[in-house]
Coordinates of C-alpha atoms and ligand atoms in Angstrom, one line a residue:
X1 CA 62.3 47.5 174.6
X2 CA 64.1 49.8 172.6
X3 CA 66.1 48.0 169.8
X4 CA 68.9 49.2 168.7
X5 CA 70.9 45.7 168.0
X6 CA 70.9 46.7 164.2
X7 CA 68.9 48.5 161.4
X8 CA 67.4 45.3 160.6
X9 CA 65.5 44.9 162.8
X10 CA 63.0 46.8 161.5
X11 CA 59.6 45.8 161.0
X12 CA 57.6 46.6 157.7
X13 CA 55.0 49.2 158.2
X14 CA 51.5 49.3 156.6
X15 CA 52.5 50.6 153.6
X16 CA 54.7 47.7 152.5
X17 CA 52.5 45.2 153.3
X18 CA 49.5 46.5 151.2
X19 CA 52.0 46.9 148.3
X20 CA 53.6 43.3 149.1
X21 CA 49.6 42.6 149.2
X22 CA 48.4 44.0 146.0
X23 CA 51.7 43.3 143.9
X24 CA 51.7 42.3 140.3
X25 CA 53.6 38.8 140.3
X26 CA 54.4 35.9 138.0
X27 CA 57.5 33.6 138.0
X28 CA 60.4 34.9 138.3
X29 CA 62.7 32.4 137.3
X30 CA 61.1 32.7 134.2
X31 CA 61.6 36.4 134.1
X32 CA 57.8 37.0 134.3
X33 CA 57.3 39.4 137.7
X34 CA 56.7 42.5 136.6
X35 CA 57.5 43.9 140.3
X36 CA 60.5 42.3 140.4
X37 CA 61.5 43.9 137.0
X38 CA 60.2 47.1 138.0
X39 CA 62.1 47.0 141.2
X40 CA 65.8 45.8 139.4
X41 CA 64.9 49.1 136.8
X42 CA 64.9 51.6 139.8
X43 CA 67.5 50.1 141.3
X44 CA 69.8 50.1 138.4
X45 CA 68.8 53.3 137.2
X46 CA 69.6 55.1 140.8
X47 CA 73.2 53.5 141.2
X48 CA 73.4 54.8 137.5
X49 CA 74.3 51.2 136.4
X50 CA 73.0 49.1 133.3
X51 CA 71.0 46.2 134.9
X52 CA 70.9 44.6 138.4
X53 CA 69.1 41.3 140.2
X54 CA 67.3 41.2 143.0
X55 CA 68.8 38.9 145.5
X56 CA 67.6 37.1 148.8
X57 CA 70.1 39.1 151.3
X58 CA 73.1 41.3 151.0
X59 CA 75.7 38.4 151.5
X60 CA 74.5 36.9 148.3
X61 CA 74.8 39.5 146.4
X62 CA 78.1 40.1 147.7
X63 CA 79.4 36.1 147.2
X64 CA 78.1 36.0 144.0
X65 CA 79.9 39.3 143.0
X66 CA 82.9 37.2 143.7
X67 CA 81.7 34.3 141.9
X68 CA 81.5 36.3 138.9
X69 CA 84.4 38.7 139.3
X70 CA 86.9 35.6 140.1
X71 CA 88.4 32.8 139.1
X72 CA 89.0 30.1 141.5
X73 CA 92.3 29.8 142.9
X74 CA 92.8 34.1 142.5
X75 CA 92.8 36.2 145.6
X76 CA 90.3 38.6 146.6
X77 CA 92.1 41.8 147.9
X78 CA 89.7 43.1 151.2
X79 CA 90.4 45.3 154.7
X80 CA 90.4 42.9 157.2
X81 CA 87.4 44.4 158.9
X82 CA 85.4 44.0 155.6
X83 CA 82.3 42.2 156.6
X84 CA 82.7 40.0 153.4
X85 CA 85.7 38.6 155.3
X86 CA 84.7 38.8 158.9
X87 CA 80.6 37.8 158.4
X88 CA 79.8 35.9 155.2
X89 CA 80.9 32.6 157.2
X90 CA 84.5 31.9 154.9
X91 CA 81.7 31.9 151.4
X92 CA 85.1 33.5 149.4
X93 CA 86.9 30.8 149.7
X94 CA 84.1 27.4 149.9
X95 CA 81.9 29.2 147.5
X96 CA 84.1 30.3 144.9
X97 CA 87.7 29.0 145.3
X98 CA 89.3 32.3 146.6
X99 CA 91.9 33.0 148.6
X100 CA 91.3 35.9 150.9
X101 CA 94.2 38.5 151.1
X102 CA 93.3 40.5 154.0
X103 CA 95.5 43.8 155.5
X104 CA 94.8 46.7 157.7
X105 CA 93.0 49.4 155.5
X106 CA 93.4 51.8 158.1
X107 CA 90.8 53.2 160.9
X108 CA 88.0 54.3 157.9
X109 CA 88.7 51.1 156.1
X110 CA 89.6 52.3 152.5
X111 CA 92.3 51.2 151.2
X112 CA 95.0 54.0 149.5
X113 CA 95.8 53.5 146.3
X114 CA 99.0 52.7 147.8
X115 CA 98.0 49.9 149.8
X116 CA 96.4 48.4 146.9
X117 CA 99.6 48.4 144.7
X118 CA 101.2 47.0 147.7
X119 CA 98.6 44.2 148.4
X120 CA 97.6 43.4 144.5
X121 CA 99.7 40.5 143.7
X122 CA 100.0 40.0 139.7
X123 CA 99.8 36.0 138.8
X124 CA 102.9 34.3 138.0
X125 CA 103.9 30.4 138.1
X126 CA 104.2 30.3 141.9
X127 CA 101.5 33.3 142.8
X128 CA 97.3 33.1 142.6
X129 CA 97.5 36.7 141.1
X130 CA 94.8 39.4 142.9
X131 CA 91.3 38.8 141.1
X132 CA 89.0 41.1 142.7
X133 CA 89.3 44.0 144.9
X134 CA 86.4 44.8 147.7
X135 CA 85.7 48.0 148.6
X136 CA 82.5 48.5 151.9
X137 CA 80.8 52.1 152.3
X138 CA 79.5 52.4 154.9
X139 CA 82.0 50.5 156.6
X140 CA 80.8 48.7 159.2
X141 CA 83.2 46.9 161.7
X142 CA 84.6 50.5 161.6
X143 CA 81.7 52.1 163.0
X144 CA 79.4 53.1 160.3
X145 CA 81.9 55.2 158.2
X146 CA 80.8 57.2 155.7
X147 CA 83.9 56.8 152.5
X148 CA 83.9 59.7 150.3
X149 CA 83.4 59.6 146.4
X150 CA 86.9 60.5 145.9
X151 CA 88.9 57.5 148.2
X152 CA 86.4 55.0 146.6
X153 CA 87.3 56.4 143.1
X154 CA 91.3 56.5 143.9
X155 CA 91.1 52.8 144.9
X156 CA 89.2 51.5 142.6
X157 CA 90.9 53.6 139.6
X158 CA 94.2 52.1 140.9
X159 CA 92.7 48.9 140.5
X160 CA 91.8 48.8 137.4
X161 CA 95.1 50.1 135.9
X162 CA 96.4 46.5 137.6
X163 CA 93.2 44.9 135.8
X164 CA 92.0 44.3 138.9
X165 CA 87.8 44.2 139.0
X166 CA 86.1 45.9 142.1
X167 CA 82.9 45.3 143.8
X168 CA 81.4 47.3 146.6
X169 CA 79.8 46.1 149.4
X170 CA 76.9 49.2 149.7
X171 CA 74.8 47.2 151.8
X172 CA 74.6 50.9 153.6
X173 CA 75.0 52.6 150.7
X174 CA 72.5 55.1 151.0
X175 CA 73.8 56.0 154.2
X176 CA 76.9 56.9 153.3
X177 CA 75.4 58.9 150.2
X178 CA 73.5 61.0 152.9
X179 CA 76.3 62.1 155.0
X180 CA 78.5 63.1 152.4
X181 CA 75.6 64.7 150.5
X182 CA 76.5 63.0 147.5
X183 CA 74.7 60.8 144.8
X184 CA 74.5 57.4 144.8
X185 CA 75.3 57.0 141.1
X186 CA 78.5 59.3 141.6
X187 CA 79.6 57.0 144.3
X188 CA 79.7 54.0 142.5
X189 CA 81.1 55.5 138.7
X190 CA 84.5 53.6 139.7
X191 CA 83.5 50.5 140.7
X192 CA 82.3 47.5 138.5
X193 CA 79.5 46.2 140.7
X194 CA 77.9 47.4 143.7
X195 CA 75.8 45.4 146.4
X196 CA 73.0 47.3 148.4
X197 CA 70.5 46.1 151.2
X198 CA 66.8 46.9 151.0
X199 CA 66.2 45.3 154.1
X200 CA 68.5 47.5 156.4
X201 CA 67.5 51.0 157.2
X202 CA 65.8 51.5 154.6
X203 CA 63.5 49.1 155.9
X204 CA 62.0 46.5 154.0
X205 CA 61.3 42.7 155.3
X206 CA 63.9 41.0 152.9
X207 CA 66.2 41.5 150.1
X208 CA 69.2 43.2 148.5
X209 CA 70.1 44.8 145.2
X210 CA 73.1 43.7 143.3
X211 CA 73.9 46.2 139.8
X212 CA 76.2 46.0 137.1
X213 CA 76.7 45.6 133.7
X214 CA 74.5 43.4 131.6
X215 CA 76.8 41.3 131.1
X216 CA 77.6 41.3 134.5
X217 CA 73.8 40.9 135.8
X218 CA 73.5 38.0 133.2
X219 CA 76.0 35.7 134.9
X220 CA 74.8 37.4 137.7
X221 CA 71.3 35.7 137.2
X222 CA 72.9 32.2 136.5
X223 CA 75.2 32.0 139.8
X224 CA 72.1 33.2 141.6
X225 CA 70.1 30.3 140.7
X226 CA 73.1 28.2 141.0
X227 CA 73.5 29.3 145.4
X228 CA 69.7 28.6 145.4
X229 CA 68.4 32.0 145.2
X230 CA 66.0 32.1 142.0
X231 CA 62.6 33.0 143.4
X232 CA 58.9 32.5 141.8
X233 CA 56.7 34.7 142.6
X234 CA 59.0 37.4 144.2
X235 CA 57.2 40.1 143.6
X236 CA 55.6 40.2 146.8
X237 CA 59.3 40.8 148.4
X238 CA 60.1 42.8 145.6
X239 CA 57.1 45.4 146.3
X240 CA 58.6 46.3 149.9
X241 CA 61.5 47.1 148.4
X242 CA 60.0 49.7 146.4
X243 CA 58.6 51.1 149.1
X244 CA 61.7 51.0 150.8
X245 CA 63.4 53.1 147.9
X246 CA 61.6 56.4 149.4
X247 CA 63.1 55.8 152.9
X248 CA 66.6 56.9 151.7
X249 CA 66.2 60.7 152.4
X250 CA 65.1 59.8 156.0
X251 CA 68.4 58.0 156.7
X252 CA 69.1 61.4 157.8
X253 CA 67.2 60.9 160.8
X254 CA 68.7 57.8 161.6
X255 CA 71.9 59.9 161.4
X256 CA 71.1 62.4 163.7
X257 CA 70.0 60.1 166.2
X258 CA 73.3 58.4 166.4
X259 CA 74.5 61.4 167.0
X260 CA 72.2 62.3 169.7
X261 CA 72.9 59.1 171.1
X262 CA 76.7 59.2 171.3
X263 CA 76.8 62.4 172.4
X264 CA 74.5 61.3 175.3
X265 CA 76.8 57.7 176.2
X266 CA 80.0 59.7 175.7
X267 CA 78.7 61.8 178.6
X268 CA 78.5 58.9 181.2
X269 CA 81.5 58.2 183.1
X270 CA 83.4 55.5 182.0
X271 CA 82.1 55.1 178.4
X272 CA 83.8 56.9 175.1
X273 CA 82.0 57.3 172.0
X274 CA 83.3 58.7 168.9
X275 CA 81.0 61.2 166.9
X276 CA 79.8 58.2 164.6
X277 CA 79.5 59.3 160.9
X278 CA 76.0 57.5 160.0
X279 CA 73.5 55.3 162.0
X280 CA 76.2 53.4 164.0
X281 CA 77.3 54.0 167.5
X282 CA 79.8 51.6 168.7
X283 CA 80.5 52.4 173.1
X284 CA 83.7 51.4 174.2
X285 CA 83.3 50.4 177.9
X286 CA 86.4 49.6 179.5
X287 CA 87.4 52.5 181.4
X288 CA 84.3 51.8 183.3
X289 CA 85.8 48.2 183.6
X290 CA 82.9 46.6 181.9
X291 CA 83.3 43.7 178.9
X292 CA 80.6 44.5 176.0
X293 CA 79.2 41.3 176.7
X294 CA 78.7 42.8 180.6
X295 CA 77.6 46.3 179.3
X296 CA 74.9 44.3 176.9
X297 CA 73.3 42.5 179.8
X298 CA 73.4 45.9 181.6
X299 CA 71.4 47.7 178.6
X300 CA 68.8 44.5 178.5
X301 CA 68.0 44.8 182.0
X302 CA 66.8 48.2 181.5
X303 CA 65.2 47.9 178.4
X304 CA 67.9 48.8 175.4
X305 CA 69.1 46.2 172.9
X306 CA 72.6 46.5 171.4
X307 CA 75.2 44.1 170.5
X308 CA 78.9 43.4 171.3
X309 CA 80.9 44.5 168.8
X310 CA 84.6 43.5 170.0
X311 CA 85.8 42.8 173.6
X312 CA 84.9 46.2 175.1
X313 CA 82.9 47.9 172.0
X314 CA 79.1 47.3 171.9
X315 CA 77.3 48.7 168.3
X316 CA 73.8 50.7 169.0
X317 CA 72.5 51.2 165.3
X318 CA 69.7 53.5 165.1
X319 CA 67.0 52.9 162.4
X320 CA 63.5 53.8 161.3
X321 CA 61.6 51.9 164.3
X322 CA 62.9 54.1 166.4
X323 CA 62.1 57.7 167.8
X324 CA 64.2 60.5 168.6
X325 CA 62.0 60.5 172.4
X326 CA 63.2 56.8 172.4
X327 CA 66.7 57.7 171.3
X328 CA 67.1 60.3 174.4
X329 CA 65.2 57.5 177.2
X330 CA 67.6 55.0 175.7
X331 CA 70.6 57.0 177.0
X332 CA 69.1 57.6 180.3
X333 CA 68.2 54.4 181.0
X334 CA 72.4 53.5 180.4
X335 CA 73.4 56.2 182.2
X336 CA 71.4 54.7 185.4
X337 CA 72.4 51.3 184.9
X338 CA 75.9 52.6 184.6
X339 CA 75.8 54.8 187.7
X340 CA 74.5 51.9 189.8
X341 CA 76.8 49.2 188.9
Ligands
LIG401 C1 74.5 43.4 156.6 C2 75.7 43.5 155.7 C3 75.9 42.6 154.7 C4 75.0 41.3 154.5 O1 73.7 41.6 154.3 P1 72.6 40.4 154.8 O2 71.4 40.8 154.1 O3 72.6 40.4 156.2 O4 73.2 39.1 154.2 C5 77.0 42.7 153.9 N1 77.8 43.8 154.1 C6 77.7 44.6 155.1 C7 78.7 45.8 155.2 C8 76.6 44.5 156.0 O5 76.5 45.4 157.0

């Protein structure tokens, strides 16, 4: 099988699990695991941010971001194909009281500093008034798009003059950082808080990153216990993850066998891929008259996993269990089922 249903579906290598093995642990509710400390340190210090916790899984991080950010009863401003508003199972508005404004950031997903004046809604007797702003890079439900620096700084600039927090949903971070060459830290000046997944391509079994402020982190800490995510002796998740911290310069990889792959679907009759701009790869399928969900159970016959991603769009994601040779047999094993349907 090759698997390309998502990057996380990765499995830890060697490596990770003699460092999850040998870690240093102690409690860390009681803020005594030194690998869990070590790993918030690194963290922080490469998003070039003051502190940050280590939380169970990126949608955490990002709903208690909004806990934090938000008051119950405000709205959270967010593109309508933000995952926080599509995937994290309605957690705005049962876990923290928010209402979700959602509009149409455009095909990449980042809102103009237009849209964001238009959209922000300032609190009044009869309005909830705009409490947090969400920003995603990479973008996800719009194929693995890759926002540079300077639209995530004119959003988020825009608003804070409304006094308007923003959090970014980085649970690709790095992989947006690698296409557009630039650093993490200088991706995420503008924004308050930023929310990144250690257990997506860069590989590790479990976990996510959320950074801040300390002041932020320390309310941070308190809603985390409060969803049921303080952990004891975490340390042995937290030692993957610092592992996984070296894994971001081979994102690149990743990258470039998207690329190899779309290029390779786009060339079978019937199916368009776009050029994707990181390790997503999303086939739309119905010029060959073929629903994702039928094109799925096309690609599992013969061997390749992907997932339907829309009524005629399926999403490949490449990541670091598999090979560029696997990459190249993946699209000739579609382009036969294709051809013989
Ligand atoms: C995967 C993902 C999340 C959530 O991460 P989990 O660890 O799966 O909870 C949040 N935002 C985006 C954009 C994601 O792709």
């Amino acid at each position: 099988m090759i698997d390309l249903r998502s990057d996380t579906v990765t499995l830890p290598s060697d490596e990770m699990r003699e460092a999850a093995r040998d870690a240093d642990v102690g409690d860390d509710v009681y803020d005594d695991d030194p690998t869990v400390n070590e790993l918030e340190a690194r963290a922080a210090e490469l998003v070039g941010m003051e502190a940050a916790v280590f939380v169970p899984s990126g949608t955490m991080g990002n709903q208690i971001a909004a806990r934090v950010h938000a008051d119950p009863g405000q709205e959270a401003l967010v593109d309508v194909e933000a995952h926080v508003y599509k995937w994290e199972v309605g957690g705005f508005a049962q876990l923290s009281g928010l209402q979700v404004r959602a509009f149409d950031a455009g095909e990449r997903g980042a809102p103009t500093p237009e849209q964001v004046r238009e959209h922000a809604r300032e609190e009044s007797l009869h309005v909830a008034g705009t409490g947090l702003v969400c920003l995603e890079n990479t973008h996800n439900a719009r194929g693995g798009v890759a926002i540079p620096k300077a639209d995530i700084d004119a959003a988020a600039e825009t608003a804070h003059e409304l006094g308007m927090p923003v959090h970014l949903d980085g649970a690709r971070l790095f992989n947006a950082c690698i296409a557009l060459d630039e650093d993490p830290a200088a991706m995420v000046e503008h924004v308050d808080t930023v929310m990144f997944c250690l257990s997506k391509g860069l590989g590790a079994p479990v976990g996510s990153i959320l950074a801040g402020s300390e002041a932020f982190v320390e309310q941070a800490v308190r809603v985390r216990k409060q969803f049921g995510g303080g952990m004891r002796q975490a340390g042995l998740i937290a030692a993957p993850g610092l592992v996984a911290l070296d894994n971001v310069e081979r994102l690149d990889d990743d990258h470039e066998n998207a690329r190899i792959l779309a290029d390779g679907l786009d060339d079978i009759e019937g199916l368009s891929v776009p050029t994707p701009d990181t390790n997503i790869v999303v086939v739309d399928s119905e010029a060959a008259g073929v629903t994702a969900q039928e094109f799925v159970e096309l690609c599992d016959d013969v061997g390749v996993l992907g997932g339907p991603f829309g009524e005629y769009h399926t999403r490949f994601t490449t990541n670091l269990n598999v090979s560029r040779a696997e990459v190249k047999e993946a699209v000739e094993l579609v382009a036969k089922a294709v051809q013989s349907q």
